[in-house]
Amino acid sequence: MLIEFLERFFPRSEDNSRQQVKNRLKLVLAHDRTDIPPQALEAMRREILEVVSRYVELDTSSMEFALENHQRTTALIANLPIRRVRSQADEAPVEGVVDPGNLELEPLTPNAEPANAESIALE
Amino acid sequence: MSRIIVITSGKGGVGKTTTTANLGMTLARRNRKVAVVDADFGLRNLDLLLGLENRVVYTAVDVLAGQCRLEQALVKDKRHPNLVLLPAAQNRTKDAVNPDQMKQLVNALAKVFDYVLIDCPAGIEMGFQNAIVAAREALIVTTPEISAVRDADRVVGLLEANSIKKTQLIINRIRPAMVQANDMMSVEDVQEILAVPLIGVVPDDERVIVSTNRGEPLVLAETPSLAGTAFDHIARRLEGEKVEFIDLNASNDSFFSRIRKALTTKLF
């Protein structure tokens, strides 16, 4: 009650123009600095997921994939929770566990041999 | 080894030329041989801030055209023989000079002078490329406003891309009372956003306009001003001295803002 009363006279920082300008700047600069078109980012996301999904099953619901800026360095932050590691015998994702529609992945080639996948990983 | 420093900002009107004039004068007073170069072809102003507009005979373009020698184009300052100005041509555009020619001029100056300070034009086109081509260090001037900070950020990126690694930040025209009222970004706010090492903070000061009117850099004034002192400190930091930052809040702390501050820190 007292706090609410005082807040009316001493407003908290979130509402002032100083905080507003900082937030606007941070947003616009994150965009300015990365300079990657959204289509390219989406293509990159799809390809990375495709490669990772060859080896492990991903939990698509809690995945994160974003460009972040800190101290003038741009980093690609990808958080890809693993549901389970694929065994060597797995040739393609088991339907129903990973929904390809959700992932927006190209379907994996059904004749991809495990040996083939290993050689890609080595390169 | 002489130091070649470009003073740049991206946005116009934030204080590049004022900074160049005052730093050049302060360094000259500290017995450094200083050449200030106006790289703003077509819109030259550095001669005015130094009060040397009547002494300009030849310009950088005349030197490049072979119409005079470099020494002939240099305007000696009337107050400090250690300071010279290389004026830009006023009747040409920014395309009158190319980066190779600019490099040639600046490198020739660097053989004779301890400091070559290049006053960069606003923008990031040809004039900017000319101004930064020979520079080894950069001073970014910005004000605590959204457009100035955004442009400064863009320039920082371009300097990095042009492998100018030593870049330092000057925050100009800060108004401590507005910062305290949360109506202006603070020095810390701007620095946090740009992430460039800070070399100076210059408070908003009406005397800058008076000094411009007279063509006398602020640092020459007999009664010291806050802004003049700030420029003096920047020059000393450039020379490697450790100088404390001025506490700008002290003089502008009103009775009410102190009470408000005390209350907010205790209650929240």
Short mmCIF file of C-alpha atoms in Angstrom, two decimals:
data_model
loop_
_atom_site.label_atom_id
_atom_site.label_comp_id
_atom_site.label_asym_id
_atom_site.label_seq_id
_atom_site.Cartn_x
_atom_site.Cartn_y
_atom_site.Cartn_z
CA MET A 1 0.00 0.00 0.00
CA LEU A 2 2.69 2.46 1.03
CA ILE A 3 4.94 1.25 -1.78
CA GLU A 4 2.17 1.76 -4.31
CA PHE A 5 1.57 5.24 -3.01
CA LEU A 6 5.25 6.14 -3.25
CA GLU A 7 5.60 4.61 -6.69
CA ARG A 8 3.17 7.14 -7.99
CA PHE A 9 5.58 9.87 -7.03
CA PHE A 10 8.80 8.03 -7.80
CA PRO A 11 8.03 5.95 -10.86
CA ARG A 12 10.14 2.87 -11.49
CA SER A 13 12.74 2.92 -14.18
CA GLU A 14 10.95 0.80 -16.83
CA ASP A 15 8.59 3.54 -17.85
CA ASN A 16 11.02 6.40 -18.46
CA SER A 17 12.37 7.59 -21.78
CA ARG A 18 15.92 6.62 -20.83
CA GLN A 19 14.93 2.98 -20.48
CA GLN A 20 12.85 3.15 -23.62
CA VAL A 21 15.68 4.52 -25.73
CA LYS A 22 18.03 1.84 -24.42
CA ASN A 23 15.62 -0.94 -25.27
CA ARG A 24 14.95 0.46 -28.74
CA LEU A 25 18.66 0.85 -29.43
CA LYS A 26 19.52 -2.66 -28.27
CA LEU A 27 16.91 -4.13 -30.54
CA VAL A 28 17.86 -2.10 -33.59
CA LEU A 29 21.58 -2.72 -33.10
CA ALA A 30 21.20 -6.48 -32.73
CA HIS A 31 19.57 -6.36 -36.14
CA ASP A 32 22.09 -3.90 -37.67
CA ARG A 33 25.08 -5.86 -36.47
CA THR A 34 24.14 -9.34 -37.63
CA ASP A 35 23.08 -8.33 -41.11
CA ILE A 36 21.89 -11.85 -42.07
CA PRO A 37 18.65 -11.98 -44.04
CA PRO A 38 15.90 -14.00 -42.33
CA GLN A 39 15.74 -16.48 -45.24
CA ALA A 40 19.44 -17.27 -44.87
CA LEU A 41 19.03 -17.75 -41.13
CA GLU A 42 16.11 -20.09 -41.71
CA ALA A 43 18.07 -22.08 -44.32
CA MET A 44 21.00 -22.36 -41.92
CA ARG A 45 18.71 -23.55 -39.13
CA ARG A 46 17.20 -26.19 -41.37
CA GLU A 47 20.56 -27.52 -42.55
CA ILE A 48 22.07 -27.65 -39.07
CA LEU A 49 19.04 -29.52 -37.74
CA GLU A 50 19.25 -31.90 -40.65
CA VAL A 51 22.84 -32.82 -39.81
CA VAL A 52 22.25 -33.12 -36.09
CA SER A 53 19.13 -35.20 -36.59
CA ARG A 54 21.18 -37.83 -38.40
CA TYR A 55 22.85 -38.70 -35.11
CA VAL A 56 20.36 -37.84 -32.40
CA GLU A 57 16.67 -37.38 -31.99
CA LEU A 58 15.85 -33.82 -31.04
CA ASP A 59 13.12 -32.50 -28.83
CA THR A 60 11.67 -29.98 -31.26
CA SER A 61 9.28 -28.38 -28.81
CA SER A 62 11.95 -26.78 -26.60
CA MET A 63 14.50 -25.94 -29.26
CA GLU A 64 16.12 -22.50 -29.44
CA PHE A 65 17.98 -21.06 -32.36
CA ALA A 66 18.94 -17.37 -32.42
CA LEU A 67 21.65 -14.84 -33.12
CA GLU A 68 22.78 -12.94 -30.07
CA ASN A 69 25.04 -9.98 -29.63
CA HIS A 70 27.30 -9.43 -26.70
CA GLN A 71 30.26 -7.05 -26.45
CA ARG A 72 30.36 -6.60 -30.22
CA THR A 73 30.60 -10.34 -30.88
CA THR A 74 27.76 -12.06 -32.63
CA ALA A 75 27.13 -15.65 -31.68
CA LEU A 76 24.79 -18.27 -32.98
CA ILE A 77 23.06 -19.67 -29.93
CA ALA A 78 21.44 -23.03 -30.59
CA ASN A 79 19.91 -25.05 -27.84
CA LEU A 80 18.95 -28.47 -29.20
CA PRO A 81 17.66 -30.79 -26.46
CA ILE A 82 18.36 -34.43 -27.32
CA ARG A 83 15.59 -36.92 -26.83
CA ARG A 84 17.71 -39.96 -27.54
CA VAL A 85 20.86 -40.95 -29.41
CA ARG A 86 20.24 -42.85 -32.59
CA SER A 87 21.70 -46.33 -32.68
CA GLN A 88 23.83 -47.37 -35.65
CA ALA A 89 20.97 -49.47 -36.91
CA ASP A 90 18.66 -46.48 -37.23
CA GLU A 91 18.43 -45.51 -40.83
CA ALA A 92 15.78 -42.84 -40.68
CA PRO A 93 13.93 -41.03 -37.88
CA VAL A 94 11.18 -43.13 -36.39
CA GLU A 95 7.91 -41.63 -37.40
CA GLY A 96 5.82 -40.24 -34.62
CA VAL A 97 8.76 -39.37 -32.35
CA VAL A 98 10.10 -36.56 -34.48
CA ASP A 99 7.47 -34.97 -36.61
CA PRO A 100 9.19 -33.94 -39.87
CA GLY A 101 6.49 -31.36 -40.55
CA ASN A 102 7.34 -29.55 -37.33
CA LEU A 103 11.04 -29.64 -38.03
CA GLU A 104 10.70 -28.45 -41.60
CA LEU A 105 13.45 -30.83 -42.58
CA GLU A 106 14.02 -32.39 -45.94
CA PRO A 107 13.25 -36.07 -45.47
CA LEU A 108 16.41 -38.03 -44.95
CA THR A 109 17.36 -40.22 -47.88
CA PRO A 110 16.10 -43.69 -46.99
CA ASN A 111 19.20 -45.42 -48.37
CA ALA A 112 21.69 -43.46 -46.26
CA GLU A 113 24.08 -46.02 -44.82
CA PRO A 114 25.50 -45.54 -41.30
CA ALA A 115 28.97 -45.73 -42.82
CA ASN A 116 28.06 -42.87 -45.07
CA ALA A 117 27.04 -40.71 -42.14
CA GLU A 118 30.31 -41.38 -40.35
CA SER A 119 32.36 -40.24 -43.27
CA ILE A 120 30.41 -36.97 -43.33
CA ALA A 121 31.14 -36.44 -39.66
CA LEU A 122 34.86 -36.87 -40.23
CA GLU A 123 35.14 -34.28 -42.95
CA MET B 1 56.53 7.11 -34.35
CA SER B 2 53.78 9.55 -35.13
CA ARG B 3 50.15 8.83 -34.41
CA ILE B 4 47.50 9.12 -37.09
CA ILE B 5 44.06 9.46 -35.52
CA VAL B 6 40.75 9.90 -37.30
CA ILE B 7 37.91 11.65 -35.46
CA THR B 8 34.66 10.23 -36.75
CA SER B 9 31.00 9.68 -35.81
CA GLY B 10 28.76 8.70 -38.70
CA LYS B 11 26.13 11.26 -37.78
CA GLY B 12 26.73 14.94 -38.45
CA GLY B 13 26.66 17.69 -35.85
CA VAL B 14 27.76 15.67 -32.85
CA GLY B 15 31.06 17.50 -32.32
CA LYS B 16 33.78 15.96 -34.52
CA THR B 17 35.24 19.27 -35.63
CA THR B 18 35.05 20.82 -32.16
CA THR B 19 36.83 17.76 -30.79
CA THR B 20 39.52 17.89 -33.48
CA ALA B 21 40.18 21.60 -32.92
CA ASN B 22 40.37 21.30 -29.14
CA LEU B 23 42.48 18.15 -29.06
CA GLY B 24 44.84 19.56 -31.70
CA MET B 25 45.28 22.75 -29.70
CA THR B 26 45.79 20.94 -26.38
CA LEU B 27 48.39 18.58 -27.82
CA ALA B 28 50.21 21.52 -29.44
CA ARG B 29 50.26 23.27 -26.07
CA ARG B 30 51.86 20.16 -24.64
CA ASN B 31 54.71 20.70 -27.11
CA ARG B 32 53.67 18.07 -29.60
CA LYS B 33 53.94 18.86 -33.27
CA VAL B 34 50.37 18.51 -34.51
CA ALA B 35 48.80 18.61 -37.96
CA VAL B 36 45.00 18.75 -38.12
CA VAL B 37 43.57 17.67 -41.46
CA ASP B 38 40.13 18.72 -42.65
CA ALA B 39 38.83 15.76 -44.64
CA ASP B 40 35.44 17.34 -45.24
CA PHE B 41 35.90 18.40 -48.85
CA GLY B 42 33.19 20.78 -49.99
CA LEU B 43 31.97 21.54 -46.45
CA ARG B 44 35.09 22.56 -44.61
CA ASN B 45 34.72 23.96 -41.10
CA LEU B 46 37.84 23.19 -39.15
CA ASP B 47 39.47 26.43 -40.34
CA LEU B 48 36.56 28.36 -38.78
CA LEU B 49 36.74 26.67 -35.39
CA LEU B 50 40.44 27.41 -35.24
CA GLY B 51 39.91 31.00 -36.42
CA LEU B 52 42.25 30.43 -39.36
CA GLU B 53 39.78 30.95 -42.23
CA ASN B 54 41.50 34.14 -43.42
CA ARG B 55 44.86 32.48 -43.75
CA VAL B 56 43.86 29.66 -46.06
CA VAL B 57 45.67 30.08 -49.39
CA TYR B 58 46.09 26.60 -50.80
CA THR B 59 44.19 23.43 -49.99
CA ALA B 60 44.83 19.68 -50.06
CA VAL B 61 43.44 19.56 -53.60
CA ASP B 62 46.01 22.13 -54.78
CA VAL B 63 48.79 20.00 -53.30
CA LEU B 64 47.52 16.91 -55.13
CA ALA B 65 47.18 18.87 -58.38
CA GLY B 66 50.80 19.91 -58.07
CA GLN B 67 49.89 23.60 -57.84
CA CYS B 68 51.81 24.02 -54.60
CA ARG B 69 54.04 22.09 -52.21
CA LEU B 70 52.56 20.49 -49.10
CA GLU B 71 54.35 22.98 -46.81
CA GLN B 72 52.76 25.87 -48.66
CA ALA B 73 49.26 24.57 -48.04
CA LEU B 74 49.77 24.11 -44.29
CA VAL B 75 48.30 26.99 -42.29
CA LYS B 76 50.32 27.73 -39.17
CA ASP B 77 48.27 28.53 -36.11
CA LYS B 78 48.74 32.11 -34.95
CA ARG B 79 48.80 31.14 -31.25
CA HIS B 80 50.78 27.94 -31.33
CA PRO B 81 53.55 27.34 -33.85
CA ASN B 82 53.33 23.61 -33.13
CA LEU B 83 49.88 23.42 -34.70
CA VAL B 84 49.18 23.45 -38.44
CA LEU B 85 46.00 22.96 -40.45
CA LEU B 86 45.75 21.26 -43.82
CA PRO B 87 42.55 22.80 -45.21
CA ALA B 88 40.08 20.97 -47.43
CA ALA B 89 38.96 22.53 -50.69
CA GLN B 90 35.64 24.31 -50.34
CA ASN B 91 34.75 24.56 -54.04
CA ARG B 92 34.99 20.83 -54.75
CA THR B 93 33.01 17.78 -53.73
CA LYS B 94 34.10 14.74 -51.78
CA ASP B 95 34.96 12.94 -55.00
CA ALA B 96 37.76 15.43 -55.72
CA VAL B 97 40.15 13.21 -53.75
CA ASN B 98 40.55 9.44 -53.70
CA PRO B 99 41.79 7.26 -50.84
CA ASP B 100 45.23 6.69 -52.41
CA GLN B 101 45.85 10.42 -52.65
CA MET B 102 44.66 10.98 -49.12
CA LYS B 103 46.99 8.28 -47.86
CA GLN B 104 49.87 9.94 -49.66
CA LEU B 105 49.14 13.32 -48.02
CA VAL B 106 48.66 11.95 -44.51
CA ASN B 107 51.74 9.74 -44.65
CA ALA B 108 53.82 12.72 -45.78
CA LEU B 109 52.55 14.69 -42.75
CA ALA B 110 53.24 11.77 -40.42
CA LYS B 111 56.94 11.99 -41.26
CA VAL B 112 57.15 15.48 -39.76
CA PHE B 113 54.43 15.66 -37.09
CA ASP B 114 53.92 13.76 -33.82
CA TYR B 115 50.15 13.73 -34.28
CA VAL B 116 48.05 13.83 -37.42
CA LEU B 117 44.39 14.36 -36.48
CA ILE B 118 41.92 13.81 -39.30
CA ASP B 119 38.50 15.47 -39.05
CA CYS B 120 36.17 13.04 -40.83
CA PRO B 121 33.03 14.22 -42.65
CA ALA B 122 29.61 12.88 -41.66
CA GLY B 123 28.34 9.83 -43.51
CA ILE B 124 29.99 6.59 -44.55
CA GLU B 125 30.61 7.25 -48.23
CA MET B 126 33.69 8.39 -50.15
CA GLY B 127 34.56 11.18 -47.70
CA PHE B 128 34.60 8.69 -44.84
CA GLN B 129 36.75 6.24 -46.81
CA ASN B 130 39.22 9.06 -47.56
CA ALA B 131 39.39 10.09 -43.94
CA ILE B 132 40.04 6.64 -42.48
CA VAL B 133 42.34 5.18 -45.14
CA ALA B 134 45.60 6.30 -43.54
CA ALA B 135 44.45 6.29 -39.90
CA ARG B 136 45.87 3.87 -37.37
CA GLU B 137 43.55 4.88 -34.52
CA ALA B 138 40.07 6.29 -34.27
CA LEU B 139 38.12 8.44 -31.85
CA ILE B 140 34.36 7.95 -32.14
CA VAL B 141 32.33 10.97 -31.10
CA THR B 142 28.72 10.43 -30.15
CA THR B 143 25.98 12.11 -28.14
CA PRO B 144 23.54 10.25 -25.86
CA GLU B 145 20.84 10.20 -28.54
CA ILE B 146 19.42 7.21 -30.37
CA SER B 147 20.40 8.22 -33.90
CA ALA B 148 23.93 9.28 -32.95
CA VAL B 149 24.54 6.01 -31.09
CA ARG B 150 23.17 3.89 -33.90
CA ASP B 151 25.39 5.67 -36.45
CA ALA B 152 28.38 5.39 -34.14
CA ASP B 153 27.80 1.66 -33.91
CA ARG B 154 27.78 1.36 -37.68
CA VAL B 155 31.04 3.31 -37.90
CA VAL B 156 32.66 1.10 -35.26
CA GLY B 157 31.82 -1.89 -37.44
CA LEU B 158 33.25 -0.22 -40.55
CA LEU B 159 36.46 0.71 -38.74
CA GLU B 160 36.86 -2.90 -37.62
CA ALA B 161 36.33 -4.03 -41.21
CA ASN B 162 39.05 -1.61 -42.30
CA SER B 163 41.39 -3.06 -39.65
CA ILE B 164 41.62 0.05 -37.48
CA LYS B 165 41.90 -1.76 -34.19
CA LYS B 166 42.41 1.00 -31.67
CA THR B 167 39.05 2.72 -31.36
CA GLN B 168 38.03 4.85 -28.39
CA LEU B 169 34.79 6.58 -27.51
CA ILE B 170 34.02 10.21 -26.66
CA ILE B 171 30.52 10.91 -25.35
CA ASN B 172 29.70 14.52 -26.06
CA ARG B 173 26.95 16.83 -24.84
CA ILE B 174 25.89 14.85 -21.83
CA ARG B 175 23.38 16.63 -19.58
CA PRO B 176 23.69 15.26 -16.06
CA ALA B 177 20.39 16.73 -14.86
CA MET B 178 18.52 14.96 -17.66
CA VAL B 179 20.32 11.70 -16.94
CA GLN B 180 19.28 11.96 -13.30
CA ALA B 181 15.70 12.57 -14.31
CA ASN B 182 15.93 9.42 -16.46
CA ASP B 183 15.37 11.41 -19.61
CA MET B 184 18.78 10.82 -21.18
CA MET B 185 21.08 7.83 -21.52
CA SER B 186 23.97 7.92 -19.10
CA VAL B 187 27.64 7.47 -20.01
CA GLU B 188 27.39 3.89 -18.74
CA ASP B 189 24.30 3.23 -20.85
CA VAL B 190 25.98 4.37 -24.07
CA GLN B 191 29.20 2.56 -23.29
CA GLU B 192 27.36 -0.63 -22.46
CA ILE B 193 25.55 -0.50 -25.79
CA LEU B 194 28.55 0.38 -27.97
CA ALA B 195 31.13 -1.69 -26.05
CA VAL B 196 34.03 0.55 -27.07
CA PRO B 197 36.59 1.77 -24.49
CA LEU B 198 35.78 5.26 -23.21
CA ILE B 199 38.38 8.03 -23.48
CA GLY B 200 36.28 11.03 -22.51
CA VAL B 201 32.97 12.56 -21.51
CA VAL B 202 32.20 16.14 -22.49
CA PRO B 203 29.26 17.88 -20.81
CA ASP B 204 26.87 20.02 -22.82
CA ASP B 205 28.26 23.54 -22.48
CA GLU B 206 27.04 26.82 -23.97
CA ARG B 207 30.58 28.08 -24.02
CA VAL B 208 31.33 25.73 -26.91
CA ILE B 209 29.12 27.97 -29.06
CA VAL B 210 30.80 31.11 -27.78
CA SER B 211 34.23 29.69 -28.55
CA THR B 212 33.07 28.72 -32.04
CA ASN B 213 31.78 32.26 -32.57
CA ARG B 214 35.20 33.63 -31.76
CA GLY B 215 37.29 30.99 -33.51
CA GLU B 216 39.11 30.31 -30.26
CA PRO B 217 39.15 26.66 -29.15
CA LEU B 218 37.67 26.24 -25.68
CA VAL B 219 40.91 24.96 -24.20
CA LEU B 220 42.49 28.41 -24.76
CA ALA B 221 39.91 30.24 -22.59
CA GLU B 222 41.35 31.95 -19.54
CA THR B 223 38.57 30.86 -17.23
CA PRO B 224 38.36 27.09 -17.43
CA SER B 225 35.09 25.51 -18.52
CA LEU B 226 33.87 21.99 -17.83
CA ALA B 227 33.90 21.13 -21.53
CA GLY B 228 37.38 22.64 -21.98
CA THR B 229 38.68 20.64 -19.04
CA ALA B 230 37.11 17.51 -20.51
CA PHE B 231 38.97 18.04 -23.81
CA ASP B 232 42.20 18.69 -21.94
CA HIS B 233 41.74 15.39 -20.12
CA ILE B 234 41.08 13.51 -23.35
CA ALA B 235 44.34 14.84 -24.81
CA ARG B 236 46.21 13.74 -21.71
CA ARG B 237 44.65 10.28 -21.85
CA LEU B 238 45.70 10.06 -25.51
CA GLU B 239 49.23 10.68 -24.31
CA GLY B 240 48.94 7.76 -21.92
CA GLU B 241 48.33 9.71 -18.72
CA LYS B 242 45.83 8.31 -16.24
CA VAL B 243 43.29 11.05 -15.58
CA GLU B 244 40.20 10.56 -13.44
CA PHE B 245 36.87 11.27 -15.13
CA ILE B 246 35.19 14.48 -13.91
CA ASP B 247 32.21 13.91 -11.65
CA LEU B 248 29.56 15.67 -13.68
CA ASN B 249 26.78 14.96 -11.23
CA ALA B 250 28.21 16.96 -8.37
CA SER B 251 27.42 20.46 -9.62
CA ASN B 252 24.00 19.63 -11.03
CA ASP B 253 22.64 17.82 -8.02
CA SER B 254 19.59 19.76 -6.98
CA PHE B 255 18.10 19.49 -3.51
CA PHE B 256 15.02 17.69 -4.80
CA SER B 257 16.88 15.17 -6.92
CA ARG B 258 19.01 14.30 -3.90
CA ILE B 259 15.95 13.59 -1.79
CA ARG B 260 14.44 11.54 -4.58
CA LYS B 261 17.66 9.60 -4.96
CA ALA B 262 17.88 8.92 -1.24
CA LEU B 263 14.29 7.75 -1.13
CA THR B 264 14.47 5.51 -4.16
CA THR B 265 17.67 3.80 -3.09
CA LYS B 266 16.30 3.08 0.37
CA LEU B 267 12.85 1.91 -0.57
CA PHE B 268 13.34 -0.10 -3.73
#
